[in-house]
Every structure is written in structure tokens, then in C-alpha cells.
Tab-separated table of C-alpha atoms and ligand atoms in Angstrom:
chain	number	residue	atom	x	y	z
A	1	MET	CA	51.863	166.717	15.816
A	2	GLY	CA	55.365	167.720	14.946
A	3	MET	CA	56.756	167.045	18.405
A	4	LYS	CA	59.966	165.407	17.244
A	5	SER	CA	60.776	162.609	19.656
A	6	ASP	CA	62.696	159.400	20.049
A	7	ILE	CA	59.518	157.355	20.233
A	8	LYS	CA	59.551	154.711	17.534
A	9	LEU	CA	56.171	154.627	15.827
A	10	ILE	CA	57.006	151.931	13.284
A	11	ASP	CA	58.955	148.809	14.286
A	12	ASP	CA	61.520	146.792	12.353
A	13	ASN	CA	58.745	144.686	10.814
A	14	GLY	CA	57.018	147.776	9.484
A	15	LEU	CA	54.208	147.522	12.016
A	16	ARG	CA	52.726	150.378	14.010
A	17	ILE	CA	52.526	150.487	17.830
A	18	ASP	CA	49.023	149.018	17.776
A	19	GLY	CA	50.173	146.287	15.376
A	20	ARG	CA	48.620	147.758	12.249
A	21	LEU	CA	50.079	147.869	8.773
A	22	PRO	CA	50.562	151.349	7.288
A	23	ASN	CA	47.354	151.151	5.223
A	24	GLN	CA	45.206	149.492	7.882
A	25	LEU	CA	42.235	151.115	9.596
A	26	ARG	CA	41.545	150.760	13.299
A	27	PRO	CA	38.538	148.520	14.092
A	28	ILE	CA	35.251	150.290	13.370
A	29	LYS	CA	31.752	149.473	14.664
A	30	MET	CA	28.610	151.415	13.789
A	31	GLU	CA	25.047	151.316	14.976
A	32	VAL	CA	22.099	153.269	13.623
A	33	GLY	CA	19.009	154.417	15.548
A	34	VAL	CA	20.412	154.414	19.071
A	35	LEU	CA	18.265	157.238	20.484
A	36	LYS	CA	14.508	157.164	20.764
A	37	ARG	CA	13.722	160.870	20.782
A	38	ALA	CA	16.040	162.211	18.092
A	39	ASP	CA	14.831	162.311	14.482
A	40	GLY	CA	17.911	160.284	13.577
A	41	SER	CA	20.873	158.927	15.500
A	42	ALA	CA	23.923	156.726	15.278
A	43	PHE	CA	26.881	155.573	17.338
A	44	ILE	CA	30.398	154.808	16.198
A	45	GLU	CA	33.350	153.131	17.843
A	46	TRP	CA	36.423	153.810	15.788
A	47	GLY	CA	39.578	152.607	17.490
A	48	GLY	CA	39.504	154.342	20.865
A	49	ASN	CA	36.932	156.908	19.732
A	50	LYS	CA	33.325	156.644	20.903
A	51	ILE	CA	30.997	159.166	19.331
A	52	ILE	CA	27.249	159.554	19.201
A	53	ALA	CA	25.432	161.684	16.636
A	54	ALA	CA	21.856	162.900	16.791
A	55	VAL	CA	19.839	164.804	14.210
A	56	TYR	CA	16.965	167.143	14.947
A	57	GLY	CA	15.083	168.527	11.991
A	58	PRO	CA	14.463	169.793	9.433
A	59	HIS	CA	12.477	172.218	11.574
A	60	GLU	CA	11.682	175.924	11.227
A	61	ALA	CA	14.971	177.763	11.706
A	62	TYR	CA	15.084	180.028	14.716
A	63	PRO	CA	15.902	182.894	15.210
A	64	LYS	CA	14.152	183.884	12.002
A	65	HIS	CA	17.015	185.958	10.620
A	66	VAL	CA	19.139	182.823	10.174
A	67	GLN	CA	16.574	181.366	7.778
A	68	GLU	CA	17.460	181.019	4.116
A	69	ALA	CA	14.512	181.548	1.760
A	70	ASP	CA	15.625	178.874	-0.694
A	71	ARG	CA	17.289	176.207	1.421
A	72	ALA	CA	17.822	174.596	4.786
A	73	ILE	CA	20.774	175.569	6.943
A	74	VAL	CA	22.874	172.804	8.446
A	75	ARG	CA	24.081	173.392	11.984
A	76	ALA	CA	26.488	170.776	13.268
A	77	ARG	CA	27.702	171.088	16.837
A	78	TYR	CA	30.852	169.133	17.674
A	79	SER	CA	31.251	168.728	21.400
A	80	MET	CA	33.743	166.856	23.549
A	81	ALA	CA	32.605	165.466	26.887
A	82	PRO	CA	34.758	166.528	29.886
A	83	PHE	CA	35.616	162.843	30.432
A	84	SER	CA	36.504	162.153	26.778
A	85	VAL	CA	40.210	162.959	27.076
A	86	ASP	CA	43.085	162.214	29.508
A	87	GLU	CA	42.794	165.387	31.479
A	88	ARG	CA	39.301	166.613	32.157
A	89	LYS	CA	38.325	168.906	29.327
A	90	ARG	CA	36.710	172.162	30.376
A	91	PRO	CA	33.034	171.809	29.419
A	92	GLY	CA	31.615	174.039	26.717
A	93	PRO	CA	32.775	175.063	23.283
A	94	ASP	CA	36.391	176.169	22.815
A	95	ARG	CA	37.964	177.564	19.650
A	96	ARG	CA	38.737	174.107	18.341
A	97	ALA	CA	35.146	172.879	18.785
A	98	ILE	CA	33.788	176.006	17.108
A	99	GLU	CA	36.085	175.535	14.120
A	100	LEU	CA	35.304	171.820	13.851
A	101	SER	CA	31.575	172.512	14.077
A	102	LYS	CA	31.907	174.934	11.180
A	103	VAL	CA	33.910	172.681	8.867
A	104	ILE	CA	31.732	169.654	9.689
A	105	SER	CA	28.571	171.675	8.982
A	106	GLU	CA	29.957	172.639	5.592
A	107	ALA	CA	31.005	169.090	4.737
A	108	LEU	CA	27.560	167.709	5.629
A	109	GLU	CA	25.800	170.515	3.800
A	110	SER	CA	27.550	169.551	0.581
A	111	VAL	CA	25.699	166.197	0.433
A	112	ILE	CA	22.280	167.217	1.771
A	113	PHE	CA	19.572	168.332	-0.677
A	114	VAL	CA	19.151	171.548	1.305
A	115	GLU	CA	16.966	173.177	-1.362
A	116	LYS	CA	14.167	170.755	-0.452
A	117	TYR	CA	13.647	172.409	2.932
A	118	PRO	CA	13.653	176.215	2.665
A	119	ARG	CA	13.602	178.232	5.909
A	120	THR	CA	14.458	175.221	8.027
A	121	SER	CA	17.388	174.129	10.102
A	122	ILE	CA	18.895	170.669	10.238
A	123	ASP	CA	20.709	170.352	13.564
A	124	VAL	CA	23.388	167.711	13.973
A	125	TYR	CA	24.795	167.066	17.435
A	126	ILE	CA	28.115	165.236	17.544
A	127	GLU	CA	28.989	164.178	21.056
A	128	VAL	CA	32.490	162.822	21.557
A	129	LEU	CA	32.326	160.517	24.589
A	130	GLN	CA	35.846	159.171	24.225
A	131	ALA	CA	38.555	160.671	22.030
A	132	ASP	CA	41.610	159.003	20.585
A	133	ALA	CA	42.535	161.058	17.489
A	134	GLY	CA	40.499	161.290	14.335
A	135	THR	CA	37.330	162.452	16.055
A	136	ARG	CA	36.404	164.952	13.345
A	137	VAL	CA	36.441	162.280	10.633
A	138	ALA	CA	34.690	159.697	12.815
A	139	GLY	CA	32.204	162.436	13.743
A	140	ILE	CA	31.441	163.152	10.082
A	141	THR	CA	31.017	159.435	9.370
A	142	VAL	CA	28.565	158.913	12.227
A	143	ALA	CA	26.723	162.195	11.529
A	144	SER	CA	26.108	161.024	7.988
A	145	LEU	CA	24.479	157.858	9.363
A	146	ALA	CA	22.300	159.865	11.733
A	147	LEU	CA	21.168	162.078	8.821
A	148	ALA	CA	20.269	158.996	6.780
A	149	ASP	CA	18.424	157.609	9.812
A	150	ALA	CA	16.460	160.880	10.028
A	151	GLY	CA	15.366	160.312	6.429
A	152	ILE	CA	17.074	163.427	5.142
A	153	PRO	CA	17.716	163.100	1.411
A	154	MET	CA	21.398	163.176	0.480
A	155	ARG	CA	23.358	162.870	-2.744
A	156	ASP	CA	25.624	160.357	-1.057
A	157	LEU	CA	26.640	159.214	2.391
A	158	ILE	CA	29.713	161.077	3.464
A	159	VAL	CA	32.755	159.340	4.888
A	160	GLY	CA	35.477	160.853	7.017
A	161	CYS	CA	38.929	159.341	7.015
A	162	ALA	CA	42.411	160.595	7.841
A	163	ALA	CA	45.871	159.638	6.651
A	164	GLY	CA	49.212	161.048	7.622
A	165	LYS	CA	52.906	160.509	8.106
A	166	ILE	CA	54.798	158.916	10.993
A	167	ASP	CA	58.499	157.953	11.096
A	168	ASP	CA	58.703	159.087	7.449
A	169	VAL	CA	56.044	156.558	6.392
A	170	VAL	CA	52.627	157.484	5.000
A	171	VAL	CA	49.942	155.744	7.062
A	172	LEU	CA	46.182	155.545	7.292
A	173	ASP	CA	44.063	156.579	10.274
A	174	LEU	CA	46.444	157.870	12.957
A	175	ASN	CA	45.809	156.939	16.568
A	176	LYS	CA	46.552	159.233	19.523
A	177	GLU	CA	50.273	158.428	19.919
A	178	GLU	CA	50.778	158.693	16.179
A	179	ASP	CA	48.937	161.997	16.137
A	180	ASN	CA	51.027	163.322	19.035
A	181	PHE	CA	54.424	162.178	17.819
A	182	GLY	CA	53.900	161.881	14.063
A	183	GLN	CA	54.821	164.280	11.301
A	184	ALA	CA	51.541	164.980	9.517
A	185	ASP	CA	47.806	164.345	9.737
A	186	VAL	CA	45.405	164.873	6.838
A	187	PRO	CA	41.732	164.528	7.734
A	188	MET	CA	39.400	164.220	4.746
A	189	ALA	CA	35.682	163.903	4.097
A	190	ILE	CA	34.841	161.975	0.953
A	191	MET	CA	31.717	161.259	-1.062
A	192	PRO	CA	32.449	157.677	-2.002
A	193	ARG	CA	30.203	157.454	-5.066
A	194	THR	CA	31.723	160.374	-6.959
A	195	LYS	CA	35.013	160.521	-5.033
A	196	GLU	CA	34.437	164.224	-4.415
A	197	ILE	CA	36.208	165.736	-1.444
A	198	ALA	CA	34.149	167.792	1.001
A	199	LEU	CA	36.845	168.438	3.591
A	200	LEU	CA	40.619	168.444	3.366
A	201	GLN	CA	42.842	169.715	6.144
A	202	MET	CA	46.469	169.174	6.971
A	203	ASP	CA	48.443	169.479	10.157
A	204	GLY	CA	52.238	169.070	9.954
A	205	ASP	CA	54.141	168.786	6.703
A	206	MET	CA	54.786	166.291	3.954
A	207	SER	CA	55.930	166.252	0.340
A	208	TYR	CA	53.555	166.508	-2.596
A	209	GLU	CA	54.096	162.801	-3.379
A	210	GLU	CA	53.438	161.830	0.225
A	211	LEU	CA	50.280	163.909	0.251
A	212	THR	CA	48.908	162.245	-2.881
A	213	THR	CA	49.757	158.829	-1.412
A	214	ALA	CA	47.944	159.774	1.787
A	215	MET	CA	44.921	160.952	-0.182
A	216	ASP	CA	44.842	157.743	-2.243
A	217	MET	CA	44.971	155.714	0.970
A	218	ALA	CA	42.074	157.659	2.473
A	219	MET	CA	40.103	157.304	-0.786
A	220	ASP	CA	40.483	153.515	-0.754
A	221	ALA	CA	39.579	153.334	2.925
A	222	ALA	CA	36.518	155.514	2.308
A	223	GLU	CA	35.067	152.771	0.124
A	224	LYS	CA	35.414	150.238	2.934
A	225	ILE	CA	33.959	152.611	5.510
A	226	HIS	CA	31.091	153.362	3.134
A	227	GLU	CA	30.287	149.625	2.934
A	228	MET	CA	30.184	149.509	6.736
A	229	GLN	CA	27.780	152.472	6.760
A	230	VAL	CA	25.468	150.757	4.288
A	231	GLU	CA	25.560	147.544	6.364
A	232	ALA	CA	24.744	149.479	9.539
A	233	LEU	CA	21.764	151.144	7.847
A	234	LYS	CA	20.541	147.798	6.503
A	235	ARG	CA	20.751	146.220	9.959
A	236	LYS	CA	18.505	148.916	11.380
A	237	TYR	CA	16.046	148.508	8.530
A	238	ILE	CA	15.921	144.730	8.876
A	239	GLU	CA	15.337	145.043	12.634
A	240	GLU	CA	12.423	147.385	11.994
A	241	VAL	CA	10.864	144.989	9.499
A	242	ASP	CA	11.226	142.149	12.015
A	243	GLU	CA	9.620	144.218	14.753
A	244	ASN	CA	6.659	145.065	12.564
A	245	GLU	CA	5.936	141.474	11.567
B	1	ADP	P1	40.883	164.967	15.695
B	1	ADP	O1	40.227	164.316	16.873
B	1	ADP	O2	39.929	165.233	14.579
B	1	ADP	O3	42.115	164.233	15.244
B	1	ADP	P2	42.735	166.970	16.735
B	1	ADP	O4	43.816	166.627	15.777
B	1	ADP	O5	42.500	168.409	17.083
B	1	ADP	O6	41.321	166.431	16.172
B	1	ADP	O7	42.910	166.186	18.091
B	1	ADP	C1	43.522	164.941	18.145
B	1	ADP	C2	43.216	164.298	19.462
B	1	ADP	O8	43.757	165.051	20.526
B	1	ADP	C3	41.732	164.185	19.798
B	1	ADP	O9	41.077	163.137	19.125
B	1	ADP	C4	41.810	163.977	21.271
B	1	ADP	O10	42.142	162.625	21.568
B	1	ADP	C5	42.953	164.890	21.672
B	1	ADP	N1	42.446	166.186	22.134
B	1	ADP	C6	41.830	167.143	21.418
B	1	ADP	N2	41.457	168.187	22.165
B	1	ADP	C7	41.845	167.900	23.418
B	1	ADP	C8	41.763	168.567	24.681
B	1	ADP	N3	41.173	169.758	24.816
B	1	ADP	N4	42.297	167.950	25.751
B	1	ADP	C9	42.890	166.749	25.642
B	1	ADP	N5	42.991	166.069	24.493
B	1	ADP	C10	42.485	166.613	23.403
């Protein structure tokens, strides 16, 4: 972000380097229930991102001193595989992963009925297998599916989506080149039913008007992504019914 360069990110026809319009999402595919031994799981392909999420819990929180007497704690762990980026990433959590784990935990916690499960922990593992910008929002989206698959009651599914600014144009869902050479990136987590915002970050800079445009774009996209989530959950459910007949 912010690396001013001569790379043209929007062509004379107003199209982006991957051929998208400014308000167009990358292709997204979701699948629910991909792991046998997790309580809930899901996989997402979002543009060049490939991310798996697994949920374990609610189970008795350990060590005991982390327990909350009146609610569950939500522990998301965002982790990037060494082979997920261009240059081998050093395995293990770095500062970025620790920060992302924290903000993702808080975003997920805001939709989960945590008061139903006192003294427990709900662990959410987000494994980035391939990264191409926007992994935190794709990670939130797939984690929400894994939580639903685990049967954990939530006020709403939660959707992650980013918008930003490249070549002075506000665009939806930045890819890697756009993230590297663009001017701003605004990842958001949205509860589509109430349009509440559970995460809002910004890297780079943009005007107030541009920011509101970016947020509107992400809001609209969140509705579409939410429909895809519901479809993915239905597909899993229908498969289970078929298997049991
Ligand atoms: P997000 O993935 O949520 O957009 P960032 O803005 O921090 O998060 O990262 C943008 C992209 O930069 C990532 O999706 C990934 O493709 C790449 N990236 C992040 N961390 C590393 C790293 N340690 N090494 C190489 N590439 C990385």
C-alpha cells in the first residue's frame, strides 16, 4: 500500500488488471463441512485466496484462569502457511498474525451468543493456504461458515469484505497488485441483517467521501456474499439429508 508507482491499475476502459469493474468482486466459492474431525469447518476460494476454517468447541476453557463465569471466550487463530505467499513465510505467529487473530476473534465474538456457554472456549482456526490480499476478510467469512457448521448459535452470519482506492478510483475487493500499488485498503466485517459493522480498518489514505463510497460498496457486496454463505450452508444440509435417506 502507498508505494507510489507507474503501474497502471485501471485501464482506459475503466477496467482493473484482472478485468474487473470497480465494484466487482473476485470469484468466490465456498464449501461447508470439509473436515471430518472438527466440530465445524469450511473452505473458501476467494480470488487467489484459499483458506480453510475449523471450529473446536464450545469446550471447557483451559487454563482455568481464562474462563469467564458468564460467557464463552472466542479464540480465533489466524495462521499463514509457509507456502501461502511468494517468498516462503517463516512458520509460526508473527506480529501481524497475532493482531489479525485478535481483531478476528472480536469480530466473531460480536455475533456469537457467548452467554449461552459460560466457562467455555470456542476455538476458531483460520489456515491461509494461499494468500492474495484480503485474507482477513475472507478468513472472517469462512470462519463464520465453520461456526454455523459447528451449530454455534449466532445473531447473524458475519461477512468480511474490503474496498479501497487505486489510481484515484474507489474499488471493491483489492487483489494483491492493487493492494501493493494502490492508495488505500479498508477491510470490513459486516452483519448483513442489521448492517452493523464488527470490524473496520484502513491502510493508506482517502477522503471522507471516498471512504463512505468504499463502505457503501462493501455493504452492498456483503449482501451478495451473505447469499453465497446461505447457499453453501444449504448445500451441506441437503447433502446430509440425501445421505440419510
Ligand atoms: P490481508 O490479507 O487481510 O489483505 P494484509 O493487507 O496484511 O492482509 O496483506 C495483504 C497481502 O499481502 C496478503 O493477503 C498476502 O498476499 C501478502 N502478505 C501478507 N503477509 C505476508 C508475508 N509475511 N509474506 C509475503 N506476503 C505477505
